[in-house]
Amino acid sequence: MYEKMKAKLERIVPDVELRYKAEIAVEIEALKKARNAVILGHNYMEPALFYSIPDFTGDSLDLSRKAAQTDKDIIVFCGVRFMAETAKILNPTKMVLLPSDRAGCSLASSITAEDVRALKRRFPGVPVVSYVNTYADVKAESDICCTSSNAIAVVESLKSDTVIFLPDEYLARNVARETGKHIIFPTLQPGVEDTILDYQMIGWHGRCEVHEKFTVQDIQAVRAQFPDVVVLAHPECSPDVVEAADFSGSTNAMIRYVRESRAARYLVLTECAMGDNIAAANPDKEMLRLCMVRCPHMNTITLEETRDALKFNRYVIELDEGIRQRAYRAVQRMIEIG
Ligand code: 13P
Ligand code: SF4
């Protein structure tokens, strides 16, 4: 295990840390086998975890598919709570474990099921698209889900003049621009009417606390120093940042872009651990970092917590069956679109 990790990470993780982490990874491998478990690892996992124990790594759409397909008894989700809930929604007979009880998400906690019901009362008959970065009760109120890799395809699949798109303000604005839709952010206070009437997309003021930190000035400063840099931005970044970047896409799409393009230097505007993971996979390319930006939720998932998840069955994801079934319709409809 140490040799396997070292082959990828010797330039990224100090040797003493690698040796220590390799020992935990060996323990996890044994537990995984003994308990007939599968481990799914999101692209934001820290390098030592990302390159050791997951059976599958990927973006949220990819990992949902893997969760739906597995025949193992236990799914350990090295990601955040909404991802583990999506696994449970799709594969309810399995035990789903999330290694930390602090792995939330600022987008998921920005909206409640009652908020969605209020929007539906305010805009009756308008289909609701929810980003997968929401909890199961919000998905249950939605017609269809989307991820950053299929948001445009999902909105276009509805063939509707108007859609409600929740809860990420920036993703909504980026999708509106790509699909040529005019977006509003309504006031839901009783008695307050919105003044703009020619809307085609109705958004919500959720933000990713990681991606909202990137600015156009960050890009300009890096370009001033390294004029040949290729800038990639996740679509949870502001529309100005996405416009100033050379490419925008899901975490998988950004990984693929760096792998397949020939530039010598990249700046990836997303959670910093992913920059390390891309650097490890592309030793011939230089990754520039703005490393003050880490997701405090993804960062609670460690090798130690993952070992303990398998040892002590924690933290088990439980969902109300009625909510799960309604959420399933929205997630499954998205998966069918691709
Ligand atoms: P992806 O679907 O692109 O993996 O993104 C998930 C996420 O939480 C980004 O912040
Ligand atoms: Fe949520 Fe942002 Fe963290 Fe992704 S990076 S899990 S959207 S807080």
Coordinates of C-alpha atoms and ligand atoms in Angstrom, one line a residue:
M1 CA 0.0 0.0 0.0
Y2 CA 2.8 2.4 0.9
E3 CA 4.5 1.8 -2.5
K4 CA 1.2 2.3 -4.4
M5 CA 0.6 5.6 -2.6
K6 CA 4.2 6.7 -3.0
A7 CA 4.1 6.1 -6.7
K8 CA 1.5 8.8 -7.0
L9 CA 2.1 11.1 -4.1
E10 CA 5.8 11.3 -3.3
R11 CA 5.9 14.9 -4.6
I12 CA 2.7 15.8 -2.8
V13 CA 2.6 14.2 0.7
P14 CA 5.6 14.1 3.1
D15 CA 7.0 10.6 3.4
V16 CA 6.3 10.3 7.2
E17 CA 2.7 11.1 6.6
L18 CA 2.5 8.7 3.7
R19 CA 3.8 5.8 5.8
Y20 CA 1.4 6.5 8.6
K21 CA -1.6 6.9 6.3
A22 CA -0.6 3.7 4.3
E23 CA -1.0 1.7 7.6
I24 CA -4.5 3.0 8.1
A25 CA -5.4 2.3 4.5
V26 CA -4.3 -1.3 4.9
E27 CA -6.6 -1.6 8.0
I28 CA -9.4 -0.1 5.9
E29 CA -8.8 -2.6 3.0
A30 CA -9.1 -5.5 5.5
L31 CA -12.3 -4.1 7.0
K32 CA -13.7 -3.4 3.6
K33 CA -13.2 -7.0 2.5
A34 CA -14.5 -8.5 5.8
R35 CA -17.6 -6.4 5.7
N36 CA -18.3 -6.7 1.9
A37 CA -18.3 -2.9 1.5
V38 CA -17.6 -0.6 -1.4
I39 CA -15.9 2.7 -0.8
L40 CA -16.9 5.7 -3.0
G41 CA -14.5 8.7 -2.9
H42 CA -15.4 12.2 -4.2
N43 CA -12.8 14.1 -6.2
Y44 CA -12.3 16.5 -3.2
M45 CA -10.9 13.8 -0.9
E46 CA -7.5 14.5 0.4
P47 CA -4.7 12.9 -1.8
A48 CA -3.8 10.1 0.6
L49 CA -7.4 8.9 0.9
F50 CA -8.2 9.6 -2.8
Y51 CA -5.2 7.4 -4.0
S52 CA -5.6 4.5 -1.6
I53 CA -8.9 3.0 -0.5
P54 CA -11.8 4.1 -2.8
D55 CA -13.1 1.4 -5.3
F56 CA -14.4 4.3 -7.3
T57 CA -13.6 8.0 -7.4
G58 CA -15.5 10.6 -9.3
D59 CA -17.9 13.6 -9.3
S60 CA -21.3 13.5 -7.7
L61 CA -23.1 12.2 -10.8
D62 CA -20.6 9.4 -11.4
L63 CA -20.7 8.3 -7.7
S64 CA -24.5 8.3 -7.7
R65 CA -24.4 5.8 -10.6
K66 CA -21.9 3.6 -8.8
A67 CA -24.0 3.7 -5.6
A68 CA -27.1 2.6 -7.6
Q69 CA -25.2 -0.3 -9.2
T70 CA -23.3 -1.8 -6.3
D71 CA -24.2 -5.3 -5.0
K72 CA -22.0 -4.9 -1.9
D73 CA -23.7 -4.9 1.5
I74 CA -22.3 -1.6 2.7
I75 CA -21.6 1.7 0.8
V76 CA -19.1 3.9 2.6
F77 CA -19.4 7.4 1.1
C78 CA -16.2 9.5 1.4
G79 CA -18.0 12.8 0.5
V80 CA -20.6 14.9 2.2
R81 CA -24.0 14.1 3.6
F82 CA -26.2 15.0 0.5
M83 CA -24.0 12.6 -1.5
A84 CA -24.5 9.7 1.0
E85 CA -28.2 10.5 1.1
T86 CA -28.4 10.2 -2.7
A87 CA -26.7 6.8 -2.4
K88 CA -29.4 5.7 0.1
I89 CA -32.2 7.2 -2.1
L90 CA -31.0 5.1 -5.0
N91 CA -30.0 1.9 -3.2
P92 CA -32.2 1.7 0.0
T93 CA -31.6 -1.9 1.0
K94 CA -27.8 -1.2 1.5
M95 CA -26.3 0.2 4.7
V96 CA -24.9 3.6 3.7
L97 CA -22.1 5.1 6.0
L98 CA -20.9 8.6 6.0
P99 CA -17.6 8.7 8.0
S100 CA -18.2 12.1 9.6
D101 CA -21.3 13.6 11.1
R102 CA -20.0 17.1 10.3
A103 CA -19.9 16.7 6.5
G104 CA -22.6 19.2 5.5
C105 CA -22.7 21.6 2.6
S106 CA -23.5 25.3 2.6
L107 CA -25.7 24.8 -0.5
A108 CA -27.7 22.0 1.0
S109 CA -28.3 23.9 4.2
S110 CA -29.5 27.0 2.3
I111 CA -32.9 25.7 1.5
T112 CA -35.7 23.7 3.2
A113 CA -38.5 21.6 1.9
E114 CA -40.9 24.3 3.1
D115 CA -39.0 26.9 1.0
V116 CA -39.6 24.8 -2.1
R117 CA -43.3 24.4 -1.2
A118 CA -43.6 28.2 -0.9
L119 CA -42.0 28.6 -4.3
K120 CA -44.3 26.1 -5.8
R121 CA -47.3 28.0 -4.3
R122 CA -45.9 31.3 -5.7
F123 CA -45.2 29.8 -9.2
P124 CA -47.8 27.0 -9.7
G125 CA -47.2 24.4 -12.4
V126 CA -43.5 25.5 -12.9
P127 CA -41.2 22.5 -12.9
V128 CA -38.6 22.4 -10.1
V129 CA -35.0 21.4 -10.8
S130 CA -32.9 20.8 -7.7
Y131 CA -29.2 20.6 -7.7
V132 CA -28.1 17.3 -6.0
N133 CA -26.4 19.4 -3.4
T134 CA -29.7 19.4 -1.4
Y135 CA -31.1 17.1 1.3
A136 CA -33.6 14.3 0.6
D137 CA -36.7 16.3 1.7
V138 CA -35.9 19.1 -0.8
K139 CA -35.3 16.5 -3.6
A140 CA -38.7 15.0 -2.6
E141 CA -40.4 18.3 -3.5
S142 CA -38.6 18.5 -6.8
D143 CA -39.5 17.3 -10.3
I144 CA -35.9 16.4 -11.3
C145 CA -32.4 16.8 -9.9
C146 CA -29.2 17.8 -11.7
T147 CA -25.5 18.0 -11.0
S148 CA -22.9 20.4 -12.4
S149 CA -22.2 18.0 -15.2
N150 CA -25.7 17.8 -16.6
A151 CA -27.5 20.9 -15.4
I152 CA -28.0 22.4 -18.9
A153 CA -29.2 19.1 -20.3
V154 CA -31.6 18.7 -17.5
V155 CA -33.1 22.2 -17.9
E156 CA -33.3 21.7 -21.7
S157 CA -35.0 18.3 -21.2
L158 CA -37.9 19.8 -19.5
K159 CA -39.0 21.7 -22.7
S160 CA -40.6 24.3 -20.4
D161 CA -40.5 28.0 -21.0
T162 CA -40.0 28.5 -17.2
V163 CA -38.1 26.5 -14.6
I164 CA -37.4 26.9 -10.8
F165 CA -33.7 26.1 -10.3
L166 CA -32.5 25.6 -6.7
P167 CA -30.6 26.4 -4.6
D168 CA -27.2 27.6 -6.1
E169 CA -27.5 31.2 -7.3
Y170 CA -24.3 31.1 -9.2
L171 CA -24.9 27.7 -10.9
A172 CA -28.4 29.0 -11.8
R173 CA -27.0 32.2 -13.3
N174 CA -24.4 30.2 -15.3
V175 CA -27.1 27.8 -16.6
A176 CA -29.3 30.8 -17.4
R177 CA -26.6 32.3 -19.5
E178 CA -25.8 29.1 -21.3
T179 CA -29.5 28.4 -22.1
G180 CA -30.3 32.0 -22.9
K181 CA -32.9 32.3 -20.1
H182 CA -33.7 35.4 -18.1
I183 CA -33.4 34.6 -14.3
I184 CA -35.1 36.2 -11.3
F185 CA -34.6 35.7 -7.6
P186 CA -38.1 36.2 -6.1
T187 CA -39.1 37.7 -2.8
L188 CA -41.3 35.2 -1.0
Q189 CA -42.5 37.6 1.7
P190 CA -46.3 37.7 1.8
G191 CA -47.7 40.8 0.1
V192 CA -44.4 41.6 -1.7
E193 CA -44.8 41.2 -5.5
D194 CA -41.8 40.8 -7.8
T195 CA -41.4 43.6 -10.3
I196 CA -39.8 41.6 -13.1
L197 CA -42.4 39.7 -15.0
D198 CA -40.5 38.2 -18.1
Y199 CA -38.6 35.6 -16.1
Q200 CA -37.8 32.2 -17.5
M201 CA -35.7 30.9 -14.6
I202 CA -36.5 31.3 -10.9
G203 CA -33.4 31.0 -8.6
W204 CA -32.6 30.9 -4.9
H205 CA -29.9 32.7 -3.0
G206 CA -27.8 29.6 -2.0
R207 CA -24.0 29.8 -2.4
C208 CA -21.1 27.4 -2.1
E209 CA -18.9 28.8 0.6
V210 CA -15.8 27.5 -1.2
H211 CA -16.5 28.6 -4.8
E212 CA -17.9 32.0 -3.9
K213 CA -14.5 33.0 -2.6
F214 CA -12.8 33.0 -6.0
T215 CA -12.7 36.4 -7.8
V216 CA -11.8 37.8 -11.2
Q217 CA -8.9 39.6 -9.5
D218 CA -7.5 36.2 -8.5
I219 CA -7.5 35.2 -12.1
Q220 CA -6.0 38.5 -13.3
A221 CA -3.2 38.3 -10.7
V222 CA -2.3 34.8 -11.7
R223 CA -2.5 35.6 -15.5
A224 CA -0.2 38.6 -14.9
Q225 CA 2.4 36.4 -13.4
F226 CA 1.9 33.4 -15.7
P227 CA 0.4 34.6 -19.0
D228 CA 0.3 31.0 -20.4
V229 CA -1.9 29.6 -17.5
V230 CA -5.1 27.8 -18.4
V231 CA -7.8 28.6 -15.9
L232 CA -10.6 26.1 -15.0
A233 CA -13.5 27.1 -12.8
H234 CA -16.3 25.0 -11.3
P235 CA -19.8 26.3 -12.3
E236 CA -20.5 27.0 -8.6
C237 CA -18.1 30.0 -9.1
S238 CA -19.7 33.4 -9.9
P239 CA -20.6 34.0 -13.6
D240 CA -17.9 36.7 -13.8
V241 CA -15.3 34.1 -12.7
V242 CA -16.6 31.5 -15.1
E243 CA -16.5 34.0 -17.9
A244 CA -12.9 35.0 -17.1
A245 CA -11.9 31.3 -17.0
D246 CA -10.9 29.3 -20.1
F247 CA -13.1 26.3 -19.2
S248 CA -15.9 25.5 -16.7
G249 CA -17.2 22.1 -15.8
S250 CA -17.9 19.5 -13.1
T251 CA -15.0 18.1 -11.1
N252 CA -14.7 15.2 -13.5
A253 CA -14.8 17.5 -16.5
M254 CA -12.0 19.6 -15.1
I255 CA -9.9 16.5 -14.3
R256 CA -10.5 15.2 -17.9
Y257 CA -9.6 18.6 -19.4
V258 CA -6.2 18.8 -17.7
R259 CA -5.5 15.2 -18.6
E260 CA -6.3 15.7 -22.3
S261 CA -4.9 19.1 -23.0
R262 CA -1.4 20.0 -23.7
A263 CA -0.8 23.2 -21.8
A264 CA 2.1 23.3 -19.3
R265 CA 0.3 25.2 -16.5
Y266 CA -3.2 25.2 -15.0
L267 CA -5.1 27.0 -12.3
V268 CA -8.1 25.0 -11.1
L269 CA -10.7 27.1 -9.2
T270 CA -12.3 24.6 -6.9
E271 CA -11.6 22.8 -3.6
C272 CA -7.8 22.7 -3.1
A273 CA -7.4 19.0 -2.5
M274 CA -8.5 18.3 -6.0
G275 CA -5.7 20.5 -7.3
D276 CA -3.3 18.1 -5.5
N277 CA -5.1 15.1 -6.9
I278 CA -4.8 16.4 -10.4
A279 CA -1.1 17.3 -9.8
A280 CA -0.4 13.8 -8.7
A281 CA -2.0 12.3 -11.9
N282 CA -0.2 14.8 -14.2
P283 CA 3.4 15.0 -13.0
D284 CA 4.5 16.6 -16.3
K285 CA 2.1 19.6 -15.8
E286 CA 2.3 22.4 -13.3
M287 CA -0.7 23.1 -11.1
L288 CA -0.8 26.6 -9.6
R289 CA -2.7 26.8 -6.3
L290 CA -4.9 29.3 -4.4
C291 CA -4.8 27.1 -1.4
M292 CA -6.7 29.2 1.1
V293 CA -9.8 27.6 -0.3
R294 CA -10.8 24.3 1.3
C295 CA -14.2 22.8 1.9
P296 CA -14.6 22.5 5.6
H297 CA -17.1 19.7 5.2
M298 CA -15.2 17.5 2.7
N299 CA -12.2 18.0 5.0
T300 CA -13.9 16.2 7.9
I301 CA -13.6 12.9 5.9
T302 CA -10.2 11.3 6.8
L303 CA -8.7 7.9 6.6
E304 CA -9.1 7.6 10.4
E305 CA -12.8 8.4 10.3
T306 CA -13.3 6.0 7.4
R307 CA -11.7 3.2 9.3
D308 CA -13.9 3.9 12.3
A309 CA -17.0 4.1 10.1
L310 CA -16.4 0.5 9.1
K311 CA -15.4 -0.6 12.6
F312 CA -18.3 1.0 14.4
N313 CA -21.0 1.4 11.7
R314 CA -21.0 5.1 11.7
Y315 CA -22.7 7.3 10.6
V316 CA -25.6 5.4 9.3
I317 CA -27.8 7.3 6.8
E318 CA -31.5 6.8 7.5
L319 CA -34.3 8.4 5.5
D320 CA -38.0 8.5 5.9
E321 CA -39.4 6.0 3.3
G322 CA -42.0 8.3 2.0
I323 CA -39.5 11.1 1.4
R324 CA -37.0 8.6 -0.1
Q325 CA -39.5 7.3 -2.6
R326 CA -40.4 10.9 -3.8
A327 CA -36.8 11.9 -3.9
Y328 CA -36.0 8.7 -5.9
R329 CA -38.3 9.9 -8.7
A330 CA -36.3 13.2 -9.1
V331 CA -32.9 11.6 -8.9
Q332 CA -33.7 8.6 -11.2
R333 CA -35.2 11.0 -13.7
M334 CA -31.9 12.8 -13.8
I335 CA -29.9 9.6 -14.1
E336 CA -32.0 8.6 -17.1
I337 CA -31.0 11.8 -18.8
G338 CA -27.3 11.2 -18.2
Ligands
13P1 P1 -19.3 17.8 -8.7 O1 -20.7 17.3 -9.0 O2 -18.7 18.6 -9.9 O3 -18.4 16.7 -8.3 O4 -19.4 18.9 -7.6 C1 -19.8 18.6 -6.3 C2 -19.6 19.7 -5.3 O5 -19.9 19.7 -4.2 C3 -18.8 20.8 -5.8 O6 -18.6 21.7 -4.8
SF4_2 FE1 -20.9 22.1 -0.6 FE2 -19.2 23.8 -1.6 FE3 -18.3 21.9 0.0 FE4 -19.2 21.3 -2.5 S1 -17.4 22.6 -2.0 S2 -19.6 20.2 -0.6 S3 -20.8 22.8 -2.7 S4 -19.7 23.6 0.5

